[in-house]
């Protein structure tokens, strides 16, 4: 081999080495990106805390498996009912779950929002010194596992026994009247069959450990997770539930109410849709006159039957029953929910005419934690960064479940 040929071969070797080196760097870099950078990167940030791709992947796998199990159960129930009217009820739920499982990206987004809520609840609770006692978390976890096995925990058994004792009347002594010598026919009494009291099995510590290990193993194998992953998810979910309850108890008065209702009645003095200004003034004058009569002590039901143009309820004293927000036109709703009990409103103008409203009862509803949390989310610093390359690669959903109906 000549000197020129040796030089050419050396240069070729160098070039091949450089190319292979670059390829190796690209390959290793790609693996590091997929196996290290992406799993540790963030899909969301809540104030100063991040949710990683790795944690989203684990939670999404757990939720997917739970949703698949629920879908499979609903399909079996629908099939057992056949073509009855009840099967239509299952169809709606089945379609909803199928839609949730149809897209990994859609499922991941829903799971991410749930994880954002959980983290924000944790932060809001910590700001107020609220924690979930470990003993309470453990107690609820034991109750869950006991239910899975058809058992009860000792605290649950005690609570049930106390409730039954409280519901059972205490026997009292009633003096019998002095017997007389009246002769009566003999009656044969057939004893009533006494059904045995169902017994419950109180879960032992060993049964809890065995049962929980089995649950962890089943879910871990089905979702591609470790037992520790599943244990952490269960503990996090129970902790979140406790924190929500304690926040509601402490801050309930600051939260909006859900299910708020009023029981009201009204008298409508209608105004024609194409009415003139004079028509409007005449209706208003009539409504003012009726309002004054009511405030002077006139009977509401009598005046409703006499004057109200709402024939759907005038014969019933104008009674509208209970209704919540969103049930009536806005002007009527605003007036009704601002009145005190038995208070008579000034005439309220709506598209139908003038209403005189009286509230008979109110139902304040319950603290709406979810609405309160949405308000808190608007105040928090939340950044979402779930891009396509960060969407979890979830196991395929059985095709027969997605096509069943």
Coordinates of C-alpha atoms in Angstrom, one line a residue:
X1 CA 0.0 0.0 0.0
X2 CA 1.5 3.3 -1.1
X3 CA 1.8 6.3 1.2
X4 CA -1.1 8.0 -0.5
X5 CA -3.3 4.9 -0.1
X6 CA -2.4 4.7 3.6
X7 CA -3.3 8.4 4.1
X8 CA -6.6 7.9 2.3
X9 CA -7.4 4.9 4.5
X10 CA -6.5 6.8 7.6
X11 CA -8.7 9.7 6.6
X12 CA -11.6 7.3 5.9
X13 CA -11.1 5.6 9.3
X14 CA -11.3 9.0 11.0
X15 CA -14.4 10.0 9.0
X16 CA -16.1 6.7 9.9
X17 CA -15.1 7.1 13.5
X18 CA -16.5 10.7 13.6
X19 CA -19.8 9.6 12.0
X20 CA -20.2 6.7 14.3
X21 CA -19.3 8.9 17.3
X22 CA -21.9 11.4 16.2
X23 CA -24.5 8.7 15.8
X24 CA -23.7 7.3 19.2
X25 CA -24.0 10.8 20.7
X26 CA -27.4 11.3 19.0
X27 CA -28.6 7.8 20.1
X28 CA -27.4 8.3 23.7
X29 CA -28.8 11.8 23.7
X30 CA -32.2 10.6 22.4
X31 CA -32.3 7.9 25.1
X32 CA -31.4 10.4 27.8
X33 CA -34.0 12.7 26.6
X34 CA -36.7 10.0 26.6
X35 CA -35.7 8.2 29.7
X36 CA -34.4 11.0 31.9
X37 CA -35.3 14.5 30.6
X38 CA -38.9 13.9 29.6
X39 CA -40.0 11.9 32.7
X40 CA -38.5 14.6 35.0
X41 CA -39.8 17.5 33.0
X42 CA -42.9 19.4 34.2
X43 CA -46.5 19.2 32.8
X44 CA -47.8 21.7 35.3
X45 CA -46.6 24.1 38.0
X46 CA -48.8 25.2 40.9
X47 CA -47.2 28.1 42.6
X48 CA -43.8 26.7 43.5
X49 CA -44.6 23.0 43.1
X50 CA -44.3 21.0 39.8
X51 CA -46.1 17.9 38.5
X52 CA -43.7 15.7 36.5
X53 CA -44.3 13.7 33.4
X54 CA -43.4 10.6 35.5
X55 CA -46.1 11.3 38.1
X56 CA -48.7 12.1 35.4
X57 CA -47.9 8.8 33.7
X58 CA -48.4 6.8 36.9
X59 CA -51.7 8.6 37.8
X60 CA -53.0 8.2 34.2
X61 CA -52.3 4.5 34.2
X62 CA -54.1 4.1 37.5
X63 CA -57.1 6.1 36.3
X64 CA -57.2 4.3 33.0
X65 CA -57.3 0.9 34.7
X66 CA -60.1 2.0 37.1
X67 CA -62.1 3.4 34.2
X68 CA -61.7 0.2 32.2
X69 CA -62.9 -1.8 35.2
X70 CA -65.9 0.5 35.6
X71 CA -66.7 0.3 31.9
X72 CA -66.5 -3.5 31.9
X73 CA -68.9 -3.7 34.9
X74 CA -71.4 -1.3 33.2
X75 CA -71.4 -3.3 30.0
X76 CA -72.1 -6.5 31.9
X77 CA -75.0 -4.8 33.8
X78 CA -76.4 -3.6 30.6
X79 CA -76.3 -7.0 29.1
X80 CA -78.0 -8.5 32.1
X81 CA -80.9 -6.1 31.7
X82 CA -81.3 -6.9 28.0
X83 CA -83.5 -4.5 26.1
X84 CA -85.3 -3.1 29.1
X85 CA -85.8 0.6 29.7
X86 CA -83.0 0.5 32.3
X87 CA -80.4 -0.4 29.7
X88 CA -80.7 3.0 28.2
X89 CA -79.5 4.4 31.5
X90 CA -76.4 2.3 31.2
X91 CA -75.8 3.3 27.6
X92 CA -75.3 7.0 28.5
X93 CA -72.7 6.1 31.2
X94 CA -71.0 3.6 28.9
X95 CA -70.7 6.2 26.1
X96 CA -69.2 8.7 28.6
X97 CA -66.5 6.2 29.8
X98 CA -65.7 5.2 26.2
X99 CA -65.1 8.8 25.3
X100 CA -62.8 9.2 28.3
X101 CA -60.7 6.2 27.2
X102 CA -60.7 7.0 23.5
X103 CA -57.8 9.5 23.6
X104 CA -54.7 9.2 25.7
X105 CA -54.2 13.0 25.4
X106 CA -57.7 13.7 26.6
X107 CA -57.4 11.3 29.5
X108 CA -54.0 12.8 30.4
X109 CA -55.4 16.3 30.4
X110 CA -58.3 15.3 32.8
X111 CA -55.9 13.6 35.1
X112 CA -53.5 16.5 35.1
X113 CA -56.4 18.9 36.1
X114 CA -57.3 16.5 38.9
X115 CA -53.6 16.5 40.1
X116 CA -53.5 20.3 40.0
X117 CA -56.6 20.4 42.2
X118 CA -55.1 17.9 44.6
X119 CA -51.8 19.9 44.9
X120 CA -53.6 23.2 45.3
X121 CA -55.9 21.7 48.1
X122 CA -52.7 20.5 49.8
X123 CA -51.2 24.0 49.6
X124 CA -54.4 25.8 50.7
X125 CA -54.7 23.4 53.7
X126 CA -51.1 23.9 54.7
X127 CA -51.6 27.7 54.7
X128 CA -54.3 27.3 57.3
X129 CA -52.5 24.8 59.4
X130 CA -54.8 21.9 58.3
X131 CA -53.3 18.4 58.0
X132 CA -54.7 14.9 57.4
X133 CA -53.9 12.9 60.5
X134 CA -52.0 9.7 59.6
X135 CA -54.4 7.7 61.9
X136 CA -57.4 8.9 59.9
X137 CA -55.8 8.1 56.6
X138 CA -55.0 4.6 57.8
X139 CA -58.5 4.1 59.2
X140 CA -60.1 5.0 55.9
X141 CA -57.7 2.9 54.0
X142 CA -58.5 -0.1 56.2
X143 CA -62.3 0.6 55.7
X144 CA -61.8 0.5 52.0
X145 CA -59.9 -2.8 52.0
X146 CA -62.4 -4.3 54.4
X147 CA -65.3 -3.4 52.0
X148 CA -63.4 -5.0 49.1
X149 CA -63.3 -8.3 51.1
X150 CA -66.8 -8.1 52.5
X151 CA -65.5 -7.4 56.0
X152 CA -65.9 -4.4 58.3
X153 CA -63.3 -2.7 60.5
X154 CA -63.7 -2.6 64.3
X155 CA -64.6 1.1 64.4
X156 CA -67.2 0.6 61.7
X157 CA -68.7 -2.4 63.5
X158 CA -68.9 -0.3 66.7
X159 CA -70.5 2.6 65.0
X160 CA -73.1 0.3 63.4
X161 CA -73.9 -1.3 66.7
X162 CA -74.3 2.0 68.4
X163 CA -76.6 3.3 65.6
X164 CA -78.8 0.2 65.9
X165 CA -78.9 0.5 69.7
X166 CA -80.0 4.1 69.4
X167 CA -82.7 3.2 66.9
X168 CA -84.1 0.4 69.0
X169 CA -86.8 1.6 71.5
X170 CA -86.0 0.9 75.1
X171 CA -88.7 -1.4 76.5
X172 CA -90.9 0.1 79.2
X173 CA -93.1 -1.5 81.7
X174 CA -96.8 -1.1 81.1
X175 CA -99.1 -2.2 84.0
X176 CA -101.6 -4.9 82.9
X177 CA -105.3 -4.4 83.9
X178 CA -106.6 -6.6 86.6
X179 CA -107.9 -9.8 85.0
X180 CA -111.7 -10.5 85.0
X181 CA -113.5 -13.8 84.9
X182 CA -114.7 -13.3 81.4
X183 CA -114.4 -16.6 79.5
X184 CA -112.8 -16.4 76.1
X185 CA -112.2 -19.0 73.4
X186 CA -108.8 -20.7 73.2
X187 CA -106.5 -19.2 70.5
X188 CA -103.5 -21.1 69.2
X189 CA -100.5 -18.8 68.7
X190 CA -98.1 -19.8 65.9
X191 CA -94.6 -18.6 66.8
X192 CA -93.3 -16.1 64.3
X193 CA -90.1 -17.3 62.6
X194 CA -87.2 -15.3 64.0
X195 CA -84.7 -14.6 61.3
X196 CA -81.1 -15.0 62.4
X197 CA -79.2 -11.7 62.8
X198 CA -76.7 -11.4 60.0
X199 CA -73.2 -11.6 61.3
X200 CA -70.3 -9.5 60.1
X201 CA -66.6 -10.3 60.2
X202 CA -64.3 -7.7 61.7
X203 CA -61.2 -7.4 59.6
X204 CA -58.0 -8.4 61.5
X205 CA -54.7 -6.7 61.0
X206 CA -53.4 -9.7 59.1
X207 CA -56.4 -9.7 56.8
X208 CA -55.9 -6.0 56.1
X209 CA -52.2 -6.5 55.2
X210 CA -53.0 -9.5 53.0
X211 CA -56.0 -7.8 51.3
X212 CA -54.1 -4.6 50.7
X213 CA -51.1 -6.4 49.3
X214 CA -53.5 -8.3 46.9
X215 CA -55.1 -5.0 45.8
X216 CA -51.7 -3.4 45.2
X217 CA -50.5 -6.4 43.2
X218 CA -53.6 -6.6 41.0
X219 CA -53.6 -2.9 40.1
X220 CA -49.8 -2.7 39.8
X221 CA -49.7 -5.6 37.3
X222 CA -52.7 -4.3 35.4
X223 CA -51.5 -0.8 35.1
X224 CA -47.8 -1.4 34.7
X225 CA -46.9 0.2 38.1
X226 CA -45.2 -0.9 41.2
X227 CA -47.0 -1.7 44.4
X228 CA -45.4 1.4 46.0
X229 CA -46.8 3.6 43.2
X230 CA -50.3 2.3 43.8
X231 CA -50.0 2.6 47.6
X232 CA -48.9 6.3 47.2
X233 CA -51.9 7.0 44.9
X234 CA -54.4 5.5 47.4
X235 CA -52.8 7.5 50.2
X236 CA -52.8 10.7 48.3
X237 CA -56.4 10.3 47.3
X238 CA -57.6 9.6 50.8
X239 CA -55.5 12.5 52.2
X240 CA -57.0 14.8 49.6
X241 CA -60.5 13.8 50.6
X242 CA -59.8 14.5 54.3
X243 CA -58.3 17.9 53.5
X244 CA -61.3 18.9 51.4
X245 CA -63.6 17.9 54.3
X246 CA -61.6 19.9 56.8
X247 CA -61.3 23.0 54.6
X248 CA -65.1 22.9 54.1
X249 CA -65.7 22.6 57.8
X250 CA -63.4 25.5 58.6
X251 CA -64.2 27.8 55.6
X252 CA -67.8 26.8 54.8
X253 CA -69.1 30.2 55.5
X254 CA -66.8 31.7 52.9
X255 CA -67.8 29.3 50.2
X256 CA -70.5 29.8 47.6
X257 CA -73.6 27.6 48.2
X258 CA -74.8 24.9 45.9
X259 CA -78.4 23.9 45.8
X260 CA -79.6 27.2 47.3
X261 CA -83.4 27.4 46.8
X262 CA -86.4 29.6 47.6
X263 CA -90.0 28.7 47.9
X264 CA -92.0 31.6 46.4
X265 CA -95.3 32.7 45.0
X266 CA -96.1 35.5 42.7
X267 CA -98.8 37.6 41.0
X268 CA -98.2 38.5 37.4
X269 CA -99.6 41.6 35.7
X270 CA -98.7 40.9 32.1
X271 CA -97.7 43.5 29.5
X272 CA -98.3 42.6 25.9
X273 CA -95.1 41.9 23.9
X274 CA -96.2 44.6 21.4
X275 CA -97.7 46.8 24.1
X276 CA -97.3 50.6 24.2
X277 CA -95.8 52.7 26.9
X278 CA -99.3 53.4 28.1
X279 CA -99.9 49.6 28.5
X280 CA -96.8 49.4 30.6
X281 CA -97.8 52.2 32.8
X282 CA -101.2 50.8 33.4
X283 CA -99.8 47.4 34.3
X284 CA -97.3 49.0 36.7
X285 CA -100.0 51.1 38.4
X286 CA -102.1 47.9 38.9
X287 CA -99.1 46.0 40.3
X288 CA -98.3 48.9 42.7
X289 CA -101.9 48.9 43.9
X290 CA -101.8 45.1 44.5
X291 CA -98.5 45.4 46.3
X292 CA -99.9 48.0 48.7
X293 CA -102.9 45.8 49.4
X294 CA -100.7 42.9 50.3
X295 CA -98.6 45.1 52.6
X296 CA -101.8 46.2 54.2
X297 CA -102.6 42.6 55.1
X298 CA -104.6 41.4 52.1
X299 CA -104.5 37.6 51.5
X300 CA -101.9 36.8 48.8
X301 CA -103.7 33.7 47.5
X302 CA -107.0 35.6 47.1
X303 CA -105.4 38.4 45.1
X304 CA -103.4 35.9 43.0
X305 CA -106.6 34.1 42.1
X306 CA -108.3 37.4 41.3
X307 CA -105.6 39.4 39.4
X308 CA -102.7 37.1 38.3
X309 CA -102.3 36.6 34.6
X310 CA -100.1 33.5 35.2
X311 CA -102.9 30.9 34.8
X312 CA -100.6 28.0 35.5
X313 CA -100.6 28.8 39.2
X314 CA -103.1 31.6 39.9
X315 CA -105.7 29.1 41.2
X316 CA -103.0 27.8 43.5
X317 CA -102.3 31.1 45.1
X318 CA -99.5 31.9 42.7
X319 CA -97.3 29.2 44.4
X320 CA -94.2 28.3 42.4
X321 CA -92.8 25.8 44.8
X322 CA -89.1 25.6 45.5
X323 CA -86.7 26.6 42.7
X324 CA -83.0 27.2 42.4
X325 CA -80.8 29.7 40.6
X326 CA -81.0 29.4 36.8
X327 CA -84.7 28.3 36.9
X328 CA -86.3 31.7 36.3
X329 CA -85.5 34.7 34.2
X330 CA -82.7 36.8 35.7
X331 CA -84.7 39.7 37.0
X332 CA -87.2 37.4 38.8
X333 CA -84.4 35.3 40.2
X334 CA -82.4 38.3 41.5
X335 CA -85.5 39.7 43.3
X336 CA -86.6 36.3 44.7
X337 CA -83.2 35.4 46.2
X338 CA -82.8 38.9 47.7
X339 CA -86.1 38.8 49.7
X340 CA -86.5 37.8 53.3
X341 CA -89.1 35.2 54.4
X342 CA -92.7 36.6 53.9
X343 CA -91.4 39.9 52.5
X344 CA -93.4 41.4 49.6
X345 CA -91.3 42.7 46.7
X346 CA -91.8 45.9 44.8
X347 CA -93.1 45.1 41.3
X348 CA -90.4 43.4 39.3
X349 CA -90.3 44.0 35.5
X350 CA -89.5 41.0 33.3
X351 CA -90.2 40.2 29.6
X352 CA -93.6 38.9 30.8
X353 CA -94.7 42.0 32.7
X354 CA -94.7 43.0 36.4
X355 CA -94.4 40.4 39.2
X356 CA -95.2 40.8 42.8
X357 CA -93.2 38.2 44.7
X358 CA -93.3 36.8 48.2
X359 CA -90.8 34.3 49.5
X360 CA -92.3 31.7 51.9
X361 CA -89.2 29.5 52.7
X362 CA -85.5 29.4 51.9
X363 CA -83.1 26.5 51.7
X364 CA -79.5 27.9 51.9
X365 CA -77.9 24.8 50.3
X366 CA -74.5 23.5 51.2
X367 CA -71.0 24.9 50.8
X368 CA -69.9 24.4 47.2
X369 CA -66.2 23.3 47.6
X370 CA -65.6 22.9 43.9
X371 CA -66.8 26.4 43.0
X372 CA -64.6 27.7 45.9
X373 CA -61.6 25.8 44.6
X374 CA -62.2 27.1 41.1
X375 CA -62.0 30.6 42.5
X376 CA -58.8 29.7 44.3
X377 CA -57.3 28.3 41.1
X378 CA -57.9 31.7 39.4
X379 CA -55.8 33.3 42.1
X380 CA -53.0 30.8 42.1
X381 CA -50.0 30.8 39.7
X382 CA -50.7 27.8 37.6
X383 CA -48.7 27.0 34.4
X384 CA -49.7 24.0 32.2
X385 CA -47.2 22.6 29.8
X386 CA -48.5 19.2 28.7
X387 CA -47.2 19.0 25.1
X388 CA -47.7 16.0 22.7
X389 CA -44.3 14.5 23.6
X390 CA -45.2 14.4 27.3
X391 CA -48.5 12.6 26.9
X392 CA -48.3 9.2 28.6
X393 CA -48.0 6.1 26.4
X394 CA -50.8 4.2 28.0
X395 CA -51.6 0.5 27.5
X396 CA -54.2 -0.1 24.7
X397 CA -57.8 -0.3 25.8
X398 CA -59.5 -3.6 24.8
X399 CA -61.3 -2.9 21.5
X400 CA -64.4 -4.8 22.6
X401 CA -64.9 -2.4 25.4
X402 CA -64.7 0.7 23.1
X403 CA -67.1 -0.8 20.6
X404 CA -69.7 -2.2 23.0
X405 CA -73.1 -0.6 23.4

